[in-house]
Amino acid sequence: MIGKRLKHLLKENGFDYERDKLVDELGLNRSTLQKYINDVRRPTLESIRDIAKHFNTSVDYLVGHSEYVLDTWDHKFLEEFFQYSSDKIKNHFEKRYTIDISDETIPSKLLFGILEAIFQDEFDKSLEDLSIKEREDRKKIYEVIITIFHRVVTLAKSEEKKDELEALLKRLTESTNGEYSFRNTITLEEIEGKTHKTRKEKIKLLKSYIGINVANGQKALRMLEELSEDD
C-alpha cells in the first residue's frame, strides 16, 4: 500500500524516481526509494512521517487509512490550498476558455471554478462547448451569482439580518416556481421613473408583472376562503 501511494505522490509532484534522488529532503537514495515503491522494504515510522511532511499529506494516507491526499484542516492549510486552487482555476480558464479572471479575488476565482463544474453537470456543456458570445454570456451569469454570494455573506455578518436571509431564500424559491419575479419588481420601479426601455418593452414587462400578481392574488383569495371556512 505504501509503495502505491508513494508512487502516486511522486507522479503528481513531477518527480522521476528513475533519475532523481530525494537525498537532500529525505536522505533517501534511488535504491531505497525503489524498494519502498515496490513494497520490497517498508520505511520506518520516522521515514513515513518525513515523507508525509514533504508531500504535504498525512501518515494515514501513506499507510492506507485515508483516501485523501490532502488531509490537513487548519487556517494556514486552507489559505495555501485556496491560493493553489485559485491559480489552477485562473490558468484553466485562460488556456481552455480564453477567459481572463486574473483580476478576481481568490474566493471569486474559486467560485468561478465551482460554478463551471455545476453548470457542466446541469447543462452537459462546458464553456469549451460554447461560442465566444455564449461564453461571455455565461461569464456574466457567473459574475452576477458571485456578486450575489458576496452580498449574502455581507448580510450574514449581522445577526439582526437573519430574517432578511430567510426572506431572500423564500423569494428565490418563489421565483424558481414562477410565483415571484425580482426582475418585474425592480423594473416596475424603473418604469415609474425615467428609463431607456421602449414603450413595447414597458408594456410587456407590465403585463408580466400583472400576471404574476394576479396569480398571487388568486392564491391569497383561496387561502382567505379556507381560513373563513374554519370560522
PDB file of C-alpha atoms in Angstrom:
ATOM      1  CA  MET A   1       0.000   0.000   0.000  1.00  0.00           C
ATOM      2  CA  ILE A   2       2.764   2.458   0.901  1.00  0.00           C
ATOM      3  CA  GLY A   3       4.508   1.791  -2.401  1.00  0.00           C
ATOM      4  CA  LYS A   4       1.395   2.560  -4.439  1.00  0.00           C
ATOM      5  CA  ARG A   5       0.655   5.738  -2.501  1.00  0.00           C
ATOM      6  CA  LEU A   6       4.271   6.913  -2.668  1.00  0.00           C
ATOM      7  CA  LYS A   7       4.402   6.314  -6.406  1.00  0.00           C
ATOM      8  CA  HIS A   8       1.237   8.384  -6.817  1.00  0.00           C
ATOM      9  CA  LEU A   9       2.709  11.272  -4.814  1.00  0.00           C
ATOM     10  CA  LEU A  10       5.921  11.203  -6.835  1.00  0.00           C
ATOM     11  CA  LYS A  11       3.987  11.243 -10.107  1.00  0.00           C
ATOM     12  CA  GLU A  12       1.646  14.059  -9.031  1.00  0.00           C
ATOM     13  CA  ASN A  13       4.617  16.182  -7.974  1.00  0.00           C
ATOM     14  CA  GLY A  14       6.529  15.572 -11.198  1.00  0.00           C
ATOM     15  CA  PHE A  15       9.293  13.533  -9.565  1.00  0.00           C
ATOM     16  CA  ASP A  16      11.085  10.968 -11.730  1.00  0.00           C
ATOM     17  CA  TYR A  17      12.332   8.386  -9.260  1.00  0.00           C
ATOM     18  CA  GLU A  18      14.242   6.614 -12.049  1.00  0.00           C
ATOM     19  CA  ARG A  19      16.670   9.545 -12.287  1.00  0.00           C
ATOM     20  CA  ASP A  20      16.263  11.913  -9.355  1.00  0.00           C
ATOM     21  CA  LYS A  21      17.150  11.488  -5.697  1.00  0.00           C
ATOM     22  CA  LEU A  22      15.475  12.650  -2.524  1.00  0.00           C
ATOM     23  CA  VAL A  23      18.712  12.683  -0.576  1.00  0.00           C
ATOM     24  CA  ASP A  24      18.555  16.392   0.252  1.00  0.00           C
ATOM     25  CA  GLU A  25      14.974  16.276   1.514  1.00  0.00           C
ATOM     26  CA  LEU A  26      14.596  12.798   2.985  1.00  0.00           C
ATOM     27  CA  GLY A  27      18.013  11.203   2.982  1.00  0.00           C
ATOM     28  CA  LEU A  28      16.857   8.525   0.508  1.00  0.00           C
ATOM     29  CA  ASN A  29      18.777   7.232  -2.462  1.00  0.00           C
ATOM     30  CA  ARG A  30      17.235   5.745  -5.598  1.00  0.00           C
ATOM     31  CA  SER A  31      17.763   2.145  -4.490  1.00  0.00           C
ATOM     32  CA  THR A  32      15.981   2.610  -1.154  1.00  0.00           C
ATOM     33  CA  LEU A  33      13.194   4.595  -2.774  1.00  0.00           C
ATOM     34  CA  GLN A  34      12.693   1.882  -5.393  1.00  0.00           C
ATOM     35  CA  LYS A  35      12.324  -0.731  -2.653  1.00  0.00           C
ATOM     36  CA  TYR A  36       9.687   1.402  -0.932  1.00  0.00           C
ATOM     37  CA  ILE A  37       7.773   1.835  -4.188  1.00  0.00           C
ATOM     38  CA  ASN A  38       7.853  -1.897  -4.963  1.00  0.00           C
ATOM     39  CA  ASP A  39       6.869  -2.723  -1.359  1.00  0.00           C
ATOM     40  CA  VAL A  40      10.036  -4.793  -1.027  1.00  0.00           C
ATOM     41  CA  ARG A  41      11.009  -2.801   2.022  1.00  0.00           C
ATOM     42  CA  ARG A  42       8.795  -0.887   4.429  1.00  0.00           C
ATOM     43  CA  PRO A  43      10.040   2.511   5.617  1.00  0.00           C
ATOM     44  CA  THR A  44      10.359   3.185   9.320  1.00  0.00           C
ATOM     45  CA  LEU A  45       7.669   5.224  11.062  1.00  0.00           C
ATOM     46  CA  GLU A  46      10.074   8.162  11.171  1.00  0.00           C
ATOM     47  CA  SER A  47      10.642   7.909   7.403  1.00  0.00           C
ATOM     48  CA  ILE A  48       6.894   7.693   6.783  1.00  0.00           C
ATOM     49  CA  ARG A  49       6.390  10.874   8.794  1.00  0.00           C
ATOM     50  CA  ASP A  50       9.165  12.631   6.854  1.00  0.00           C
ATOM     51  CA  ILE A  51       7.677  11.542   3.518  1.00  0.00           C
ATOM     52  CA  ALA A  52       4.191  12.672   4.573  1.00  0.00           C
ATOM     53  CA  LYS A  53       5.514  16.065   5.665  1.00  0.00           C
ATOM     54  CA  HIS A  54       7.495  16.510   2.456  1.00  0.00           C
ATOM     55  CA  PHE A  55       4.471  15.843   0.234  1.00  0.00           C
ATOM     56  CA  ASN A  56       2.032  17.762   2.441  1.00  0.00           C
ATOM     57  CA  THR A  57      -0.047  14.676   3.159  1.00  0.00           C
ATOM     58  CA  SER A  58      -0.740  12.500   6.201  1.00  0.00           C
ATOM     59  CA  VAL A  59       0.689   9.311   7.636  1.00  0.00           C
ATOM     60  CA  ASP A  60      -2.834   7.862   7.421  1.00  0.00           C
ATOM     61  CA  TYR A  61      -2.862   8.393   3.654  1.00  0.00           C
ATOM     62  CA  LEU A  62       0.521   6.735   3.155  1.00  0.00           C
ATOM     63  CA  VAL A  63      -0.361   3.642   5.184  1.00  0.00           C
ATOM     64  CA  GLY A  64      -3.816   3.319   3.606  1.00  0.00           C
ATOM     65  CA  HIS A  65      -6.036   4.501   6.458  1.00  0.00           C
ATOM     66  CA  SER A  66      -7.282   7.532   4.497  1.00  0.00           C
ATOM     67  CA  GLU A  67      -8.234   8.048   0.856  1.00  0.00           C
ATOM     68  CA  TYR A  68      -7.477  11.759   0.937  1.00  0.00           C
ATOM     69  CA  VAL A  69      -4.063  13.075  -0.064  1.00  0.00           C
ATOM     70  CA  LEU A  70      -4.759  16.471   1.476  1.00  0.00           C
ATOM     71  CA  ASP A  71      -5.671  15.501   4.988  1.00  0.00           C
ATOM     72  CA  THR A  72      -4.936  18.635   6.995  1.00  0.00           C
ATOM     73  CA  TRP A  73      -7.599  21.113   8.076  1.00  0.00           C
ATOM     74  CA  ASP A  74      -6.437  24.365   9.573  1.00  0.00           C
ATOM     75  CA  HIS A  75      -6.426  28.019   8.582  1.00  0.00           C
ATOM     76  CA  LYS A  76      -2.896  28.032   7.153  1.00  0.00           C
ATOM     77  CA  PHE A  77      -3.590  24.912   5.116  1.00  0.00           C
ATOM     78  CA  LEU A  78      -6.800  26.421   3.736  1.00  0.00           C
ATOM     79  CA  GLU A  79      -5.005  29.634   2.752  1.00  0.00           C
ATOM     80  CA  GLU A  80      -2.385  27.673   0.825  1.00  0.00           C
ATOM     81  CA  PHE A  81      -4.970  25.344  -0.698  1.00  0.00           C
ATOM     82  CA  PHE A  82      -7.200  28.219  -1.828  1.00  0.00           C
ATOM     83  CA  GLN A  83      -4.226  30.076  -3.313  1.00  0.00           C
ATOM     84  CA  TYR A  84      -3.083  26.966  -5.183  1.00  0.00           C
ATOM     85  CA  SER A  85      -6.600  26.120  -6.406  1.00  0.00           C
ATOM     86  CA  SER A  86      -7.377  29.685  -7.500  1.00  0.00           C
ATOM     87  CA  ASP A  87      -4.177  29.797  -9.568  1.00  0.00           C
ATOM     88  CA  LYS A  88      -5.073  26.487 -11.216  1.00  0.00           C
ATOM     89  CA  ILE A  89      -8.611  27.683 -11.988  1.00  0.00           C
ATOM     90  CA  LYS A  90      -7.317  31.001 -13.394  1.00  0.00           C
ATOM     91  CA  ASN A  91      -4.867  29.186 -15.675  1.00  0.00           C
ATOM     92  CA  HIS A  92      -7.554  26.708 -16.744  1.00  0.00           C
ATOM     93  CA  PHE A  93      -9.977  29.485 -17.705  1.00  0.00           C
ATOM     94  CA  GLU A  94      -7.266  31.303 -19.665  1.00  0.00           C
ATOM     95  CA  LYS A  95      -5.892  28.281 -21.532  1.00  0.00           C
ATOM     96  CA  ARG A  96      -9.106  26.347 -22.183  1.00  0.00           C
ATOM     97  CA  TYR A  97     -11.728  29.077 -22.449  1.00  0.00           C
ATOM     98  CA  THR A  98      -9.664  32.230 -23.240  1.00  0.00           C
ATOM     99  CA  ILE A  99     -11.397  33.944 -20.314  1.00  0.00           C
ATOM    100  CA  ASP A 100      -9.342  36.231 -18.098  1.00  0.00           C
ATOM    101  CA  ILE A 101     -10.269  36.172 -14.404  1.00  0.00           C
ATOM    102  CA  SER A 102      -6.852  37.272 -13.129  1.00  0.00           C
ATOM    103  CA  ASP A 103      -8.289  40.441 -11.561  1.00  0.00           C
ATOM    104  CA  GLU A 104     -10.749  38.476  -9.429  1.00  0.00           C
ATOM    105  CA  THR A 105     -10.134  37.797  -5.736  1.00  0.00           C
ATOM    106  CA  ILE A 106      -9.085  34.322  -4.610  1.00  0.00           C
ATOM    107  CA  PRO A 107     -12.603  33.420  -3.332  1.00  0.00           C
ATOM    108  CA  SER A 108     -14.151  34.650  -6.592  1.00  0.00           C
ATOM    109  CA  LYS A 109     -11.747  32.558  -8.689  1.00  0.00           C
ATOM    110  CA  LEU A 110     -12.700  29.508  -6.640  1.00  0.00           C
ATOM    111  CA  LEU A 111     -16.387  30.292  -7.163  1.00  0.00           C
ATOM    112  CA  PHE A 112     -15.798  30.586 -10.916  1.00  0.00           C
ATOM    113  CA  GLY A 113     -14.406  27.048 -10.881  1.00  0.00           C
ATOM    114  CA  ILE A 114     -17.249  25.709  -8.725  1.00  0.00           C
ATOM    115  CA  LEU A 115     -19.910  27.338 -10.906  1.00  0.00           C
ATOM    116  CA  GLU A 116     -18.353  25.984 -14.087  1.00  0.00           C
ATOM    117  CA  ALA A 117     -18.396  22.456 -12.610  1.00  0.00           C
ATOM    118  CA  ILE A 118     -22.054  22.848 -11.545  1.00  0.00           C
ATOM    119  CA  PHE A 119     -23.142  24.289 -14.903  1.00  0.00           C
ATOM    120  CA  GLN A 120     -21.353  21.494 -16.777  1.00  0.00           C
ATOM    121  CA  ASP A 121     -23.250  18.947 -14.702  1.00  0.00           C
ATOM    122  CA  GLU A 122     -26.610  20.733 -15.052  1.00  0.00           C
ATOM    123  CA  PHE A 123     -26.457  21.578 -18.765  1.00  0.00           C
ATOM    124  CA  ASP A 124     -23.978  18.953 -20.002  1.00  0.00           C
ATOM    125  CA  LYS A 125     -21.973  21.728 -21.660  1.00  0.00           C
ATOM    126  CA  SER A 126     -18.695  23.298 -20.612  1.00  0.00           C
ATOM    127  CA  LEU A 127     -17.514  26.754 -21.607  1.00  0.00           C
ATOM    128  CA  GLU A 128     -15.377  24.998 -24.191  1.00  0.00           C
ATOM    129  CA  ASP A 129     -18.527  23.808 -25.991  1.00  0.00           C
ATOM    130  CA  LEU A 130     -19.940  27.331 -26.324  1.00  0.00           C
ATOM    131  CA  SER A 131     -19.411  30.075 -28.877  1.00  0.00           C
ATOM    132  CA  ILE A 132     -17.445  33.185 -27.916  1.00  0.00           C
ATOM    133  CA  LYS A 133     -20.665  35.142 -27.321  1.00  0.00           C
ATOM    134  CA  GLU A 134     -22.178  32.301 -25.271  1.00  0.00           C
ATOM    135  CA  ARG A 135     -19.017  32.150 -23.171  1.00  0.00           C
ATOM    136  CA  GLU A 136     -19.241  35.850 -22.436  1.00  0.00           C
ATOM    137  CA  ASP A 137     -22.916  35.488 -21.533  1.00  0.00           C
ATOM    138  CA  ARG A 138     -22.184  32.628 -19.153  1.00  0.00           C
ATOM    139  CA  LYS A 139     -19.265  34.525 -17.646  1.00  0.00           C
ATOM    140  CA  LYS A 140     -21.639  37.412 -16.908  1.00  0.00           C
ATOM    141  CA  ILE A 141     -24.030  34.966 -15.229  1.00  0.00           C
ATOM    142  CA  TYR A 142     -21.165  33.657 -13.082  1.00  0.00           C
ATOM    143  CA  GLU A 143     -20.207  37.222 -12.153  1.00  0.00           C
ATOM    144  CA  VAL A 144     -23.778  38.032 -11.092  1.00  0.00           C
ATOM    145  CA  ILE A 145     -24.055  34.852  -8.996  1.00  0.00           C
ATOM    146  CA  ILE A 146     -20.688  35.543  -7.341  1.00  0.00           C
ATOM    147  CA  THR A 147     -21.693  39.138  -6.572  1.00  0.00           C
ATOM    148  CA  ILE A 148     -24.951  37.902  -5.034  1.00  0.00           C
ATOM    149  CA  PHE A 149     -22.977  35.379  -2.971  1.00  0.00           C
ATOM    150  CA  HIS A 150     -20.689  38.079  -1.574  1.00  0.00           C
ATOM    151  CA  ARG A 151     -23.669  40.317  -0.792  1.00  0.00           C
ATOM    152  CA  VAL A 152     -25.332  37.465   1.082  1.00  0.00           C
ATOM    153  CA  VAL A 153     -22.142  36.883   3.096  1.00  0.00           C
ATOM    154  CA  THR A 154     -22.096  40.585   3.990  1.00  0.00           C
ATOM    155  CA  LEU A 155     -25.746  40.327   5.007  1.00  0.00           C
ATOM    156  CA  ALA A 156     -24.983  37.295   7.170  1.00  0.00           C
ATOM    157  CA  LYS A 157     -22.411  39.226   9.212  1.00  0.00           C
ATOM    158  CA  SER A 158     -25.249  40.833  11.156  1.00  0.00           C
ATOM    159  CA  GLU A 159     -27.261  38.621  13.488  1.00  0.00           C
ATOM    160  CA  GLU A 160     -30.160  41.030  13.038  1.00  0.00           C
ATOM    161  CA  LYS A 161     -30.266  40.223   9.314  1.00  0.00           C
ATOM    162  CA  LYS A 162     -31.193  36.554   9.777  1.00  0.00           C
ATOM    163  CA  ASP A 163     -34.822  37.287   8.870  1.00  0.00           C
ATOM    164  CA  GLU A 164     -33.608  39.019   5.707  1.00  0.00           C
ATOM    165  CA  LEU A 165     -31.740  35.878   4.655  1.00  0.00           C
ATOM    166  CA  GLU A 166     -34.782  33.699   5.259  1.00  0.00           C
ATOM    167  CA  ALA A 167     -36.952  36.136   3.296  1.00  0.00           C
ATOM    168  CA  LEU A 168     -34.423  36.080   0.455  1.00  0.00           C
ATOM    169  CA  LEU A 169     -34.496  32.276   0.363  1.00  0.00           C
ATOM    170  CA  LYS A 170     -38.296  32.354   0.289  1.00  0.00           C
ATOM    171  CA  ARG A 171     -38.323  34.805  -2.614  1.00  0.00           C
ATOM    172  CA  LEU A 172     -35.763  32.746  -4.524  1.00  0.00           C
ATOM    173  CA  THR A 173     -37.906  29.644  -4.071  1.00  0.00           C
ATOM    174  CA  GLU A 174     -40.997  31.522  -5.248  1.00  0.00           C
ATOM    175  CA  SER A 175     -39.079  32.889  -8.235  1.00  0.00           C
ATOM    176  CA  THR A 176     -37.976  29.368  -9.178  1.00  0.00           C
ATOM    177  CA  ASN A 177     -41.609  28.242  -9.016  1.00  0.00           C
ATOM    178  CA  GLY A 178     -42.779  31.209 -11.108  1.00  0.00           C
ATOM    179  CA  GLU A 179     -44.663  32.812  -8.229  1.00  0.00           C
ATOM    180  CA  TYR A 180     -42.433  35.872  -7.901  1.00  0.00           C
ATOM    181  CA  SER A 181     -40.210  37.946 -10.177  1.00  0.00           C
ATOM    182  CA  PHE A 182     -37.281  40.014  -8.951  1.00  0.00           C
ATOM    183  CA  ARG A 183     -36.931  41.483 -12.436  1.00  0.00           C
ATOM    184  CA  ASN A 184     -40.517  42.687 -12.676  1.00  0.00           C
ATOM    185  CA  THR A 185     -40.436  44.175  -9.189  1.00  0.00           C
ATOM    186  CA  ILE A 186     -37.291  46.135  -9.924  1.00  0.00           C
ATOM    187  CA  THR A 187     -38.410  47.075 -13.421  1.00  0.00           C
ATOM    188  CA  LEU A 188     -41.725  48.455 -12.163  1.00  0.00           C
ATOM    189  CA  GLU A 189     -39.798  50.975 -10.095  1.00  0.00           C
ATOM    190  CA  GLU A 190     -37.657  51.810 -13.109  1.00  0.00           C
ATOM    191  CA  ILE A 191     -40.693  52.291 -15.351  1.00  0.00           C
ATOM    192  CA  GLU A 192     -42.154  54.786 -12.904  1.00  0.00           C
ATOM    193  CA  GLY A 193     -39.053  56.882 -13.366  1.00  0.00           C
ATOM    194  CA  LYS A 194     -37.003  57.603 -16.444  1.00  0.00           C
ATOM    195  CA  THR A 195     -35.804  54.516 -18.287  1.00  0.00           C
ATOM    196  CA  HIS A 196     -34.251  53.643 -21.634  1.00  0.00           C
ATOM    197  CA  LYS A 197     -36.815  50.906 -22.302  1.00  0.00           C
ATOM    198  CA  THR A 198     -39.152  51.281 -25.267  1.00  0.00           C
ATOM    199  CA  ARG A 199     -42.930  51.549 -24.980  1.00  0.00           C
ATOM    200  CA  LYS A 200     -43.307  47.969 -26.256  1.00  0.00           C
ATOM    201  CA  GLU A 201     -40.836  46.654 -23.677  1.00  0.00           C
ATOM    202  CA  LYS A 202     -42.625  48.508 -20.889  1.00  0.00           C
ATOM    203  CA  ILE A 203     -45.997  47.034 -21.903  1.00  0.00           C
ATOM    204  CA  LYS A 204     -44.541  43.517 -21.979  1.00  0.00           C
ATOM    205  CA  LEU A 205     -42.976  43.915 -18.547  1.00  0.00           C
ATOM    206  CA  LEU A 206     -46.132  45.394 -17.043  1.00  0.00           C
ATOM    207  CA  LYS A 207     -48.239  42.521 -18.399  1.00  0.00           C
ATOM    208  CA  SER A 208     -45.805  40.015 -16.911  1.00  0.00           C
ATOM    209  CA  TYR A 209     -45.884  41.856 -13.596  1.00  0.00           C
ATOM    210  CA  ILE A 210     -49.699  41.884 -13.571  1.00  0.00           C
ATOM    211  CA  GLY A 211     -49.823  38.175 -14.470  1.00  0.00           C
ATOM    212  CA  ILE A 212     -47.660  37.156 -11.531  1.00  0.00           C
ATOM    213  CA  ASN A 213     -49.538  39.399  -9.124  1.00  0.00           C
ATOM    214  CA  VAL A 214     -52.913  38.114 -10.355  1.00  0.00           C
ATOM    215  CA  ALA A 215     -51.728  34.560  -9.683  1.00  0.00           C
ATOM    216  CA  ASN A 216     -50.547  35.568  -6.215  1.00  0.00           C
ATOM    217  CA  GLY A 217     -53.830  37.404  -5.619  1.00  0.00           C
ATOM    218  CA  GLN A 218     -55.828  34.315  -6.534  1.00  0.00           C
ATOM    219  CA  LYS A 219     -53.697  32.240  -4.190  1.00  0.00           C
ATOM    220  CA  ALA A 220     -54.291  34.759  -1.405  1.00  0.00           C
ATOM    221  CA  LEU A 221     -58.057  34.624  -2.033  1.00  0.00           C
ATOM    222  CA  ARG A 222     -58.062  30.827  -1.825  1.00  0.00           C
ATOM    223  CA  MET A 223     -56.162  30.963   1.450  1.00  0.00           C
ATOM    224  CA  LEU A 224     -58.581  33.587   2.754  1.00  0.00           C
ATOM    225  CA  GLU A 225     -61.572  31.440   1.789  1.00  0.00           C
ATOM    226  CA  GLU A 226     -60.064  28.422   3.561  1.00  0.00           C
ATOM    227  CA  LEU A 227     -59.498  30.471   6.699  1.00  0.00           C
ATOM    228  CA  SER A 228     -63.038  31.854   6.518  1.00  0.00           C
ATOM    229  CA  GLU A 229     -64.476  28.332   6.295  1.00  0.00           C
ATOM    230  CA  ASP A 230     -62.771  27.454   9.590  1.00  0.00           C
ATOM    231  CA  ASP A 231     -64.640  30.237  11.436  1.00  0.00           C
TER     232      ASP A 231
END
